[in-house]
CSV table of N, CA and C in Angstrom, one decimal:
chain,number,residue,atom,x,y,z
M,1,ASP,N,0.8,-1.2,0.0
M,1,ASP,CA,0.0,0.0,0.0
M,1,ASP,C,0.9,1.3,0.0
M,2,GLY,N,2.2,1.1,0.1
M,2,GLY,CA,3.1,2.3,0.1
M,2,GLY,C,3.2,3.0,1.4
M,3,LYS,N,2.5,2.5,2.4
M,3,LYS,CA,2.6,3.2,3.7
M,3,LYS,C,3.5,2.4,4.7
M,4,ASN,N,4.3,3.2,5.4
M,4,ASN,CA,5.2,2.6,6.4
M,4,ASN,C,6.2,1.6,5.8
M,5,GLU,N,6.7,1.9,4.6
M,5,GLU,CA,7.7,1.1,3.9
M,5,GLU,C,9.1,1.2,4.5
M,6,VAL,N,9.4,2.3,5.1
M,6,VAL,CA,10.7,2.6,5.8
M,6,VAL,C,10.4,3.2,7.2
M,7,TRP,N,11.4,3.0,8.1
M,7,TRP,CA,11.2,3.5,9.4
M,7,TRP,C,11.8,4.9,9.5
M,8,GLU,N,10.9,5.9,9.4
M,8,GLU,CA,11.3,7.3,9.5
M,8,GLU,C,11.3,7.7,10.9
M,9,ILE,N,12.4,8.2,11.5
M,9,ILE,CA,12.5,8.7,12.8
M,9,ILE,C,12.4,10.2,12.9
M,10,PRO,N,11.2,10.7,13.3
M,10,PRO,CA,11.1,12.2,13.3
M,10,PRO,C,12.2,12.9,14.1
M,11,TYR,N,12.6,14.0,13.5
M,11,TYR,CA,13.6,14.9,14.2
M,11,TYR,C,15.0,14.3,14.4
M,12,LEU,N,15.2,13.1,14.0
M,12,LEU,CA,16.6,12.6,14.2
M,12,LEU,C,17.6,13.3,13.3
M,13,TYR,N,17.2,14.0,12.3
M,13,TYR,CA,18.1,14.8,11.5
M,13,TYR,C,18.7,15.9,12.3
M,14,MET,N,18.1,16.3,13.5
M,14,MET,CA,18.7,17.3,14.4
M,14,MET,C,19.9,16.8,15.2
M,15,CYS,N,20.1,15.5,15.1
M,15,CYS,CA,21.2,14.8,15.8
M,15,CYS,C,22.1,14.2,14.8
M,16,PRO,N,23.0,14.9,14.1
M,16,PRO,CA,23.8,14.4,13.0
M,16,PRO,C,24.7,13.2,13.4
M,17,ASN,N,25.1,13.1,14.6
M,17,ASN,CA,26.0,12.0,15.0
M,17,ASN,C,25.2,10.8,15.6
M,18,ALA,N,23.9,10.8,15.4
M,18,ALA,CA,23.1,9.6,15.9
M,18,ALA,C,23.5,8.3,15.2
M,19,LYS,N,23.4,7.3,16.0
M,19,LYS,CA,23.7,5.9,15.5
M,19,LYS,C,22.5,5.1,15.8
M,20,VAL,N,21.9,4.4,14.8
M,20,VAL,CA,20.8,3.6,14.9
M,20,VAL,C,21.2,2.1,14.6
M,21,THR,N,20.9,1.2,15.5
M,21,THR,CA,21.2,-0.2,15.2
M,21,THR,C,19.9,-1.0,15.5
M,22,ILE,N,19.7,-2.1,14.8
M,22,ILE,CA,18.6,-2.9,14.9
M,22,ILE,C,19.1,-4.4,15.0
M,23,HIS,N,18.6,-5.1,16.0
M,23,HIS,CA,19.0,-6.5,16.2
M,23,HIS,C,17.8,-7.4,16.1
M,24,ASN,N,18.0,-8.7,15.7
M,24,ASN,CA,16.9,-9.6,15.8
M,24,ASN,C,16.8,-10.2,17.2
M,25,ARG,N,15.9,-11.1,17.4
M,25,ARG,CA,15.7,-11.6,18.8
M,25,ARG,C,16.8,-12.4,19.4
M,26,TRP,N,17.8,-12.8,18.5
M,26,TRP,CA,19.0,-13.5,19.0
M,26,TRP,C,20.2,-12.6,19.2
M,27,GLY,N,19.9,-11.3,19.0
M,27,GLY,CA,21.0,-10.3,19.2
M,27,GLY,C,21.9,-10.1,18.0
M,28,VAL,N,21.6,-10.7,16.9
M,28,VAL,CA,22.4,-10.5,15.7
M,28,VAL,C,22.0,-9.1,15.0
M,29,LYS,N,23.0,-8.3,14.8
M,29,LYS,CA,22.7,-7.0,14.2
M,29,LYS,C,22.3,-7.2,12.7
M,30,VAL,N,21.1,-6.6,12.4
M,30,VAL,CA,20.6,-6.7,11.0
M,30,VAL,C,20.6,-5.4,10.3
M,31,TYR,N,20.9,-4.3,11.0
M,31,TYR,CA,20.9,-3.0,10.4
M,31,TYR,C,21.7,-2.0,11.3
M,32,GLU,N,22.5,-1.1,10.6
M,32,GLU,CA,23.2,-0.1,11.3
M,32,GLU,C,23.3,1.1,10.4
M,33,ASN,N,23.0,2.3,11.0
M,33,ASN,CA,23.2,3.6,10.3
M,33,ASN,C,24.0,4.4,11.3
M,34,ASP,N,25.3,4.6,11.0
M,34,ASP,CA,26.2,5.3,11.9
M,34,ASP,C,26.6,6.7,11.3
M,35,GLY,N,25.6,7.6,11.2
M,35,GLY,CA,25.8,8.9,10.8
M,35,GLY,C,26.8,9.1,9.7
M,36,PRO,N,27.0,10.3,9.2
M,36,PRO,CA,26.3,11.5,9.7
M,36,PRO,C,24.9,11.4,9.2
M,37,TYR,N,24.0,11.8,10.1
M,37,TYR,CA,22.6,11.9,9.8
M,37,TYR,C,22.0,10.5,9.5
M,38,TYR,N,20.7,10.4,9.7
M,38,TYR,CA,20.0,9.1,9.5
M,38,TYR,C,19.6,9.1,8.0
M,39,SER,N,20.6,8.9,7.2
M,39,SER,CA,20.5,9.1,5.7
M,39,SER,C,19.9,7.9,5.0
M,40,ASN,N,19.9,6.7,5.7
M,40,ASN,CA,19.5,5.5,5.1
M,40,ASN,C,18.4,4.8,6.0
M,41,PRO,N,17.2,5.3,6.0
M,41,PRO,CA,16.1,4.7,6.9
M,41,PRO,C,16.0,3.2,6.6
M,42,TRP,N,15.7,2.5,7.7
M,42,TRP,CA,15.6,1.1,7.7
M,42,TRP,C,14.3,0.7,6.9
M,43,ASP,N,14.5,-0.2,6.0
M,43,ASP,CA,13.3,-0.6,5.1
M,43,ASP,C,13.0,-2.1,5.3
M,44,GLY,N,13.4,-2.7,6.5
M,44,GLY,CA,13.0,-4.1,6.8
M,44,GLY,C,13.9,-5.1,6.1
M,45,THR,N,15.1,-4.6,5.6
M,45,THR,CA,16.0,-5.6,5.0
M,45,THR,C,17.3,-5.6,5.9
M,46,ASN,N,18.1,-6.6,5.7
M,46,ASN,CA,19.4,-6.7,6.5
M,46,ASN,C,20.4,-5.9,5.7
M,47,ASP,N,21.7,-5.9,6.2
M,47,ASP,CA,22.7,-5.2,5.6
M,47,ASP,C,23.1,-5.6,4.2
M,48,ASN,N,22.6,-6.8,3.8
M,48,ASN,CA,22.9,-7.3,2.5
M,48,ASN,C,21.7,-7.1,1.5
M,49,GLY,N,20.6,-6.4,2.0
M,49,GLY,CA,19.5,-6.1,1.2
M,49,GLY,C,18.4,-7.2,1.2
M,50,LYS,N,18.6,-8.2,2.0
M,50,LYS,CA,17.6,-9.3,2.0
M,50,LYS,C,16.5,-9.0,2.9
M,51,LEU,N,15.3,-9.2,2.4
M,51,LEU,CA,14.1,-8.9,3.2
M,51,LEU,C,14.0,-9.8,4.4
M,52,LEU,N,13.8,-9.2,5.6
M,52,LEU,CA,13.8,-9.9,6.8
M,52,LEU,C,12.4,-10.5,7.1
M,53,PRO,N,12.3,-11.5,7.9
M,53,PRO,CA,11.0,-12.1,8.1
M,53,PRO,C,10.2,-11.3,9.1
M,54,MET,N,8.9,-11.5,9.0
M,54,MET,CA,7.9,-10.9,10.0
M,54,MET,C,8.3,-11.3,11.4
M,55,ASN,N,8.6,-10.3,12.2
M,55,ASN,CA,9.0,-10.6,13.6
M,55,ASN,C,9.2,-9.2,14.3
M,56,ALA,N,9.5,-9.3,15.6
M,56,ALA,CA,9.8,-8.1,16.4
M,56,ALA,C,11.4,-8.0,16.4
M,57,TYR,N,11.8,-6.8,16.3
M,57,TYR,CA,13.3,-6.5,16.4
M,57,TYR,C,13.5,-5.4,17.4
M,58,TYR,N,14.7,-5.5,18.0
M,58,TYR,CA,15.1,-4.5,19.0
M,58,TYR,C,16.0,-3.4,18.4
M,59,TYR,N,15.6,-2.2,18.7
M,59,TYR,CA,16.4,-1.0,18.2
M,59,TYR,C,17.1,-0.3,19.3
M,60,LEU,N,18.2,0.4,19.0
M,60,LEU,CA,18.9,1.2,19.9
M,60,LEU,C,19.3,2.5,19.1
M,61,ILE,N,18.9,3.7,19.7
M,61,ILE,CA,19.3,4.9,19.1
M,61,ILE,C,20.3,5.6,20.1
M,62,GLU,N,21.5,5.8,19.6
M,62,GLU,CA,22.5,6.6,20.4
M,62,GLU,C,22.7,7.9,19.8
M,63,PHE,N,22.5,9.0,20.5
M,63,PHE,CA,22.5,10.3,20.0
M,63,PHE,C,23.9,10.9,19.8
M,64,ASN,N,24.9,10.5,20.6
M,64,ASN,CA,26.3,10.8,20.4
M,64,ASN,C,26.6,12.3,20.3
M,65,ASP,N,26.0,13.2,21.1
M,65,ASP,CA,26.5,14.6,21.1
M,65,ASP,C,26.4,15.1,22.5
M,66,ALA,N,27.0,16.2,22.7
M,66,ALA,CA,27.1,16.8,24.0
M,66,ALA,C,25.8,17.1,24.7
M,67,HIS,N,24.8,17.4,23.9
M,67,HIS,CA,23.5,17.9,24.5
M,67,HIS,C,22.4,16.8,24.4
M,68,SER,N,22.8,15.6,24.1
M,68,SER,CA,21.8,14.5,23.9
M,68,SER,C,21.3,13.9,25.2
M,69,THR,N,20.2,13.3,25.1
M,69,THR,CA,19.7,12.5,26.2
M,69,THR,C,20.3,11.1,26.2
M,70,SER,N,19.9,10.3,27.1
M,70,SER,CA,20.4,8.9,27.1
M,70,SER,C,19.9,8.2,25.9
M,71,PRO,N,20.5,7.1,25.6
M,71,PRO,CA,20.0,6.3,24.4
M,71,PRO,C,18.6,5.9,24.5
M,72,LYS,N,17.9,5.7,23.4
M,72,LYS,CA,16.6,5.2,23.4
M,72,LYS,C,16.6,3.8,22.8
M,73,ALA,N,15.8,2.9,23.4
M,73,ALA,CA,15.7,1.5,22.9
M,73,ALA,C,14.3,1.1,23.0
M,74,GLY,N,14.0,0.1,22.1
M,74,GLY,CA,12.6,-0.4,22.1
M,74,GLY,C,12.5,-1.5,21.1
M,75,ILE,N,11.2,-1.8,20.8
M,75,ILE,CA,10.9,-2.9,19.8
M,75,ILE,C,10.2,-2.3,18.6
M,76,ILE,N,10.6,-2.8,17.4
M,76,ILE,CA,9.9,-2.4,16.2
M,76,ILE,C,9.6,-3.7,15.5
M,77,SER,N,8.4,-3.8,14.9
M,77,SER,CA,8.0,-5.0,14.3
M,77,SER,C,7.8,-4.9,12.8
M,78,ILE,N,8.1,-6.0,12.1
M,78,ILE,CA,7.8,-6.1,10.7
M,78,ILE,C,6.6,-6.9,10.5
M,79,LEU,N,5.6,-6.4,9.8
M,79,LEU,CA,4.3,-7.1,9.6
M,79,LEU,C,4.1,-7.1,8.1
M,80,TYR,N,3.6,-8.2,7.5
M,80,TYR,CA,3.3,-8.3,6.1
M,80,TYR,C,1.8,-8.5,5.9
């Protein structure tokens, strides 16, 4: 349907040094965007471009600047 095809994180552009990582339930890293800027939003594929299965994934956002808050973590799901 063309909706929610990538994970857009609002206002993350304001933290150019932010690092976003996503892991599967076994702790294997499936995605990383290590600045500058969140220039490559996650589209549900792994680092090799392979579509990941429907599941819940763990994310970590590290802001990496002097004025940032603590890292943010949570769960994001892929649904088909």
